[in-house]
Amino acid sequence: MKKIVIVGGVAGGASVATRLRRLNEEDEIIMFERGEHVSFSSCGLPYRLGNVIKNTEDLIVTSPKGFLDNFNVDVRNNTEVIEIDRKNKKLKIKNLKTESMYEETYDKLILSPGANPIVPKFPGIEKVQVFTVKNVMDVINIIKFLDNKKVKEVTIIGGGFIGVETAENLKEVGYNITLIEAMPQLLKPFDYDMVQIFHKELTDKGVNLILNKKVEGFEENKVLLSSGEKVDTDVVFMAIGVSPETTLAKGANLDIGKMGGIKTNQNYMTNDPDIYAIGDAVEVYGSLFHDYFKLALAGPAQKQGRAVADHINNLPVDNRGYIGTSIIQVFDYNGASTGLNEGFIKAMNLNVDYDTVSLVAHDSVSIMPNSNPMYFKLVYEIPTGRILGAQAIGKGDVARRIDVIATALKYNGTIYDLKDLELCYAPPFGTAKDVVNYAGYIASNLMSDTYRHCSFDKVRELVENNDYILDVRPRALFDIGHIVSAVNIPIEELRDRINEIPKDKTIYIHCKTGMTSYNGALILQSLGIKDVIAIDCGFSLLSYYEYFNDKSQSRKPILTKYMFK
């Protein structure tokens, strides 16, 4: 019989505890949790603030009594592990309610302490009420404060998942929301060109979105920005990010990785063979770029917990690394991503040759009442065609499309595999050729040099350079709105008006979604005009891309009118 001690509950700790018990009925299992609640839905916390989840108790997955009754796991909440004595395999324990100290021995120790919200020591921070959203007690205290105070103005600092979800939920229950992000964009799993859809959605719903401006400090009920602006606020939420909780590990001289998380091997074992580490506190291996990174997600933490339990019980562990798959709802839009995006490749200076495909397609047959456009971006490797990542944003089922890509990534799928996938189709659910298939078709055409393309985020540069932009949409659409310098020749007139197109310039061809410009490019090439480049996605996504920056920067538009459908 082994004595196994787990430090920390929630996703990682709870997962390893239950798997350990399923594999061995004899072992003694003790789990220490510093907080009141040992197992709860951390991802559901913002939705309690928005009253989507009606009762705080519903956030709690299992109580200490539930662990004891169902799994014979001794859970000691409100209890902190202060120190690890590796030589004698002992822990120093503090009961946070009684302040009493005692020791506990272990045969195997599993660290799952999670990560802590980053709260910088801004000048004047004591002059505002500050909250973080980490656990159930945070939510209880936030709701109590909001109910008891006359709160109208809420400021959220940080544009990651927690920040955006908190902004949405508090806006939905009537608060005035200012969301501040120091970087030029929110939600880093999405590329800058894609995330503009979310920027517009947030502002459309009344969120005061401030990007590319840093918080410098606070005054009484005011947030001070690097621009000199002052934002009135009754309460501040810090959602800048999280930092791996490594205090115990460092105190025990366990190795820390270059990204600041606990370093483990392929079996999540630290440099001490009797100590494992899992969850938000560790660094994981990125299978797509062959290096370690931090991945604070519940799914990976649970998988790591299962793997550790297996290894302790002499079962094989199949650690294939991680790709990072996530999803978010932002008011009426859903967004999902997996694998690498362009921003990550550039920021990490990865030595990878790649191209992208951006497209717009309906998420179900367009004549169906609930059909909506889906904006999709695929990143793939050159020359192999290996899929590197993807992003999807729309009002429909983006999860299904990104789950397909995530599965393909795990099996080293290529753009050619996407062409051949047989996916579910009926008019309410999808199209006969799904957006995933289309991404494979387009990427395959590009790899075979059928045509050339450029991203819609280059259009402003084309306009400023006075490049020739050919709009092949119907004249009625062109008259409603168009790129300021574009020339309109509808595609049905293209063959007859071929002599109007200059032969001594690069022709950038443009349409509503990208499909017609592709067809137009092939027509021009067949008629002898070879220097043709099709602009991805067309006018709809271009409108999203230009809109927020035009409004927030008061810059001169390059579109006569925005058209989002």
mmCIF file of N, CA and C in Angstrom, residues 428-476:
data_model
loop_
_atom_site.group_PDB
_atom_site.id
_atom_site.type_symbol
_atom_site.label_atom_id
_atom_site.label_comp_id
_atom_site.label_asym_id
_atom_site.label_seq_id
_atom_site.Cartn_x
_atom_site.Cartn_y
_atom_site.Cartn_z
ATOM 1 N N PRO A 428 -29.870 21.859 -41.962
ATOM 2 C CA PRO A 428 -29.817 22.631 -40.708
ATOM 3 C C PRO A 428 -28.449 22.641 -40.037
ATOM 4 N N PHE A 429 -27.552 21.709 -40.440
ATOM 5 C CA PHE A 429 -26.319 21.503 -39.672
ATOM 6 C C PHE A 429 -25.045 21.921 -40.400
ATOM 7 N N GLY A 430 -25.060 21.929 -41.703
ATOM 8 C CA GLY A 430 -23.837 22.226 -42.430
ATOM 9 C C GLY A 430 -24.113 22.332 -43.913
ATOM 10 N N THR A 431 -23.045 22.287 -44.685
ATOM 11 C CA THR A 431 -23.159 22.323 -46.138
ATOM 12 C C THR A 431 -22.490 21.071 -46.704
ATOM 13 N N ALA A 432 -22.833 20.754 -47.936
ATOM 14 C CA ALA A 432 -22.299 19.525 -48.528
ATOM 15 C C ALA A 432 -20.775 19.555 -48.587
ATOM 16 N N LYS A 433 -20.229 20.712 -48.872
ATOM 17 C CA LYS A 433 -18.789 20.945 -48.731
ATOM 18 C C LYS A 433 -18.619 21.896 -47.549
ATOM 19 N N ASP A 434 -18.135 21.355 -46.458
ATOM 20 C CA ASP A 434 -18.025 22.133 -45.231
ATOM 21 C C ASP A 434 -16.897 23.156 -45.354
ATOM 22 N N VAL A 435 -16.916 24.145 -44.457
ATOM 23 C CA VAL A 435 -15.858 25.146 -44.436
ATOM 24 C C VAL A 435 -14.484 24.489 -44.278
ATOM 25 N N VAL A 436 -14.426 23.370 -43.548
ATOM 26 C CA VAL A 436 -13.166 22.640 -43.387
ATOM 27 C C VAL A 436 -12.700 22.077 -44.727
ATOM 28 N N ASN A 437 -13.639 21.519 -45.510
ATOM 29 C CA ASN A 437 -13.287 21.040 -46.850
ATOM 30 C C ASN A 437 -12.792 22.181 -47.729
ATOM 31 N N TYR A 438 -13.518 23.303 -47.677
ATOM 32 C CA TYR A 438 -13.125 24.457 -48.490
ATOM 33 C C TYR A 438 -11.708 24.913 -48.164
ATOM 34 N N ALA A 439 -11.370 24.911 -46.883
ATOM 35 C CA ALA A 439 -10.013 25.312 -46.494
ATOM 36 C C ALA A 439 -8.981 24.404 -47.144
ATOM 37 N N GLY A 440 -9.286 23.100 -47.186
ATOM 38 C CA GLY A 440 -8.387 22.160 -47.849
ATOM 39 C C GLY A 440 -8.304 22.406 -49.341
ATOM 40 N N TYR A 441 -9.442 22.688 -49.985
ATOM 41 C CA TYR A 441 -9.449 22.964 -51.425
ATOM 42 C C TYR A 441 -8.594 24.193 -51.757
ATOM 43 N N ILE A 442 -8.817 25.267 -50.994
ATOM 44 C CA ILE A 442 -8.109 26.512 -51.289
ATOM 45 C C ILE A 442 -6.607 26.352 -51.073
ATOM 46 N N ALA A 443 -6.250 25.741 -49.941
ATOM 47 C CA ALA A 443 -4.832 25.539 -49.657
ATOM 48 C C ALA A 443 -4.175 24.648 -50.704
ATOM 49 N N SER A 444 -4.881 23.633 -51.159
ATOM 50 C CA SER A 444 -4.346 22.742 -52.203
ATOM 51 C C SER A 444 -4.145 23.499 -53.512
ATOM 52 N N ASN A 445 -5.098 24.382 -53.850
ATOM 53 C CA ASN A 445 -4.940 25.210 -55.053
ATOM 54 C C ASN A 445 -3.703 26.106 -54.954
ATOM 55 N N LEU A 446 -3.491 26.664 -53.791
ATOM 56 C CA LEU A 446 -2.326 27.534 -53.602
ATOM 57 C C LEU A 446 -1.023 26.744 -53.681
ATOM 58 N N MET A 447 -1.025 25.559 -53.104
ATOM 59 C CA MET A 447 0.186 24.730 -53.138
ATOM 60 C C MET A 447 0.524 24.277 -54.549
ATOM 61 N N SER A 448 -0.496 24.112 -55.375
ATOM 62 C CA SER A 448 -0.266 23.678 -56.757
ATOM 63 C C SER A 448 -0.113 24.856 -57.717
ATOM 64 N N ASP A 449 -0.061 26.063 -57.157
ATOM 65 C CA ASP A 449 0.120 27.285 -57.951
ATOM 66 C C ASP A 449 -1.009 27.515 -58.954
ATOM 67 N N THR A 450 -2.216 27.080 -58.603
ATOM 68 C CA THR A 450 -3.367 27.340 -59.453
ATOM 69 C C THR A 450 -3.635 28.839 -59.549
ATOM 70 N N TYR A 451 -3.417 29.521 -58.444
ATOM 71 C CA TYR A 451 -3.556 30.983 -58.441
ATOM 72 C C TYR A 451 -2.746 31.526 -57.275
ATOM 73 N N ARG A 452 -2.632 32.844 -57.195
ATOM 74 C CA ARG A 452 -1.936 33.508 -56.096
ATOM 75 C C ARG A 452 -2.944 34.305 -55.262
ATOM 76 N N HIS A 453 -2.563 34.554 -54.007
ATOM 77 C CA HIS A 453 -3.495 35.273 -53.133
ATOM 78 C C HIS A 453 -2.736 36.210 -52.214
ATOM 79 N N CYS A 454 -3.472 37.121 -51.577
ATOM 80 C CA CYS A 454 -2.933 37.909 -50.479
ATOM 81 C C CYS A 454 -4.036 38.087 -49.449
ATOM 82 N N SER A 455 -3.650 38.377 -48.230
ATOM 83 C CA SER A 455 -4.615 38.521 -47.150
ATOM 84 C C SER A 455 -5.332 39.862 -47.232
ATOM 85 N N PHE A 456 -6.562 39.880 -46.746
ATOM 86 C CA PHE A 456 -7.355 41.110 -46.747
ATOM 87 C C PHE A 456 -6.745 42.195 -45.865
ATOM 88 N N ASP A 457 -5.858 41.819 -44.946
ATOM 89 C CA ASP A 457 -5.255 42.845 -44.102
ATOM 90 C C ASP A 457 -4.202 43.670 -44.836
ATOM 91 N N LYS A 458 -3.944 43.339 -46.091
ATOM 92 C CA LYS A 458 -2.993 44.114 -46.899
ATOM 93 C C LYS A 458 -3.687 45.164 -47.765
ATOM 94 N N VAL A 459 -5.025 45.220 -47.724
ATOM 95 C CA VAL A 459 -5.762 46.081 -48.646
ATOM 96 C C VAL A 459 -5.455 47.557 -48.417
ATOM 97 N N ARG A 460 -5.372 47.986 -47.161
ATOM 98 C CA ARG A 460 -5.073 49.400 -46.895
ATOM 99 C C ARG A 460 -3.738 49.793 -47.525
ATOM 100 N N GLU A 461 -2.774 48.918 -47.445
ATOM 101 C CA GLU A 461 -1.473 49.176 -48.067
ATOM 102 C C GLU A 461 -1.610 49.268 -49.581
ATOM 103 N N LEU A 462 -2.447 48.413 -50.164
ATOM 104 C CA LEU A 462 -2.665 48.463 -51.612
ATOM 105 C C LEU A 462 -3.277 49.799 -52.023
ATOM 106 N N VAL A 463 -4.242 50.268 -51.225
ATOM 107 C CA VAL A 463 -4.884 51.547 -51.523
ATOM 108 C C VAL A 463 -3.870 52.687 -51.428
ATOM 109 N N GLU A 464 -3.067 52.664 -50.370
ATOM 110 C CA GLU A 464 -2.079 53.732 -50.174
ATOM 111 C C GLU A 464 -1.024 53.731 -51.280
ATOM 112 N N ASN A 465 -0.744 52.545 -51.844
ATOM 113 C CA ASN A 465 0.242 52.436 -52.925
ATOM 114 C C ASN A 465 -0.372 52.660 -54.308
ATOM 115 N N ASN A 466 -1.688 52.909 -54.313
ATOM 116 C CA ASN A 466 -2.411 53.119 -55.565
ATOM 117 C C ASN A 466 -2.322 51.904 -56.490
ATOM 118 N N ASP A 467 -2.333 50.722 -55.903
ATOM 119 C CA ASP A 467 -2.348 49.494 -56.696
ATOM 120 C C ASP A 467 -3.721 49.315 -57.348
ATOM 121 N N TYR A 468 -3.752 48.494 -58.391
ATOM 122 C CA TYR A 468 -4.993 48.295 -59.144
ATOM 123 C C TYR A 468 -5.827 47.208 -58.456
ATOM 124 N N ILE A 469 -7.002 47.610 -57.950
ATOM 125 C CA ILE A 469 -7.914 46.677 -57.272
ATOM 126 C C ILE A 469 -9.162 46.536 -58.131
ATOM 127 N N LEU A 470 -9.434 45.315 -58.528
ATOM 128 C CA LEU A 470 -10.576 45.003 -59.385
ATOM 129 C C LEU A 470 -11.671 44.351 -58.548
ATOM 130 N N ASP A 471 -12.810 44.983 -58.445
ATOM 131 C CA ASP A 471 -13.958 44.478 -57.694
ATOM 132 C C ASP A 471 -14.906 43.796 -58.665
ATOM 133 N N VAL A 472 -15.105 42.481 -58.505
ATOM 134 C CA VAL A 472 -15.924 41.733 -59.457
ATOM 135 C C VAL A 472 -17.317 41.423 -58.907
ATOM 136 N N ARG A 473 -17.737 42.137 -57.875
ATOM 137 C CA ARG A 473 -19.099 41.968 -57.359
ATOM 138 C C ARG A 473 -20.115 42.610 -58.309
ATOM 139 N N PRO A 474 -21.380 42.267 -58.167
ATOM 140 C CA PRO A 474 -22.422 42.937 -58.950
ATOM 141 C C PRO A 474 -22.402 44.452 -58.695
ATOM 142 N N ARG A 475 -22.809 45.205 -59.698
ATOM 143 C CA ARG A 475 -22.750 46.663 -59.605
ATOM 144 C C ARG A 475 -23.590 47.186 -58.439
ATOM 145 N N ALA A 476 -24.712 46.533 -58.158
ATOM 146 C CA ALA A 476 -25.572 47.000 -57.062
ATOM 147 C C ALA A 476 -24.850 46.931 -55.721
#
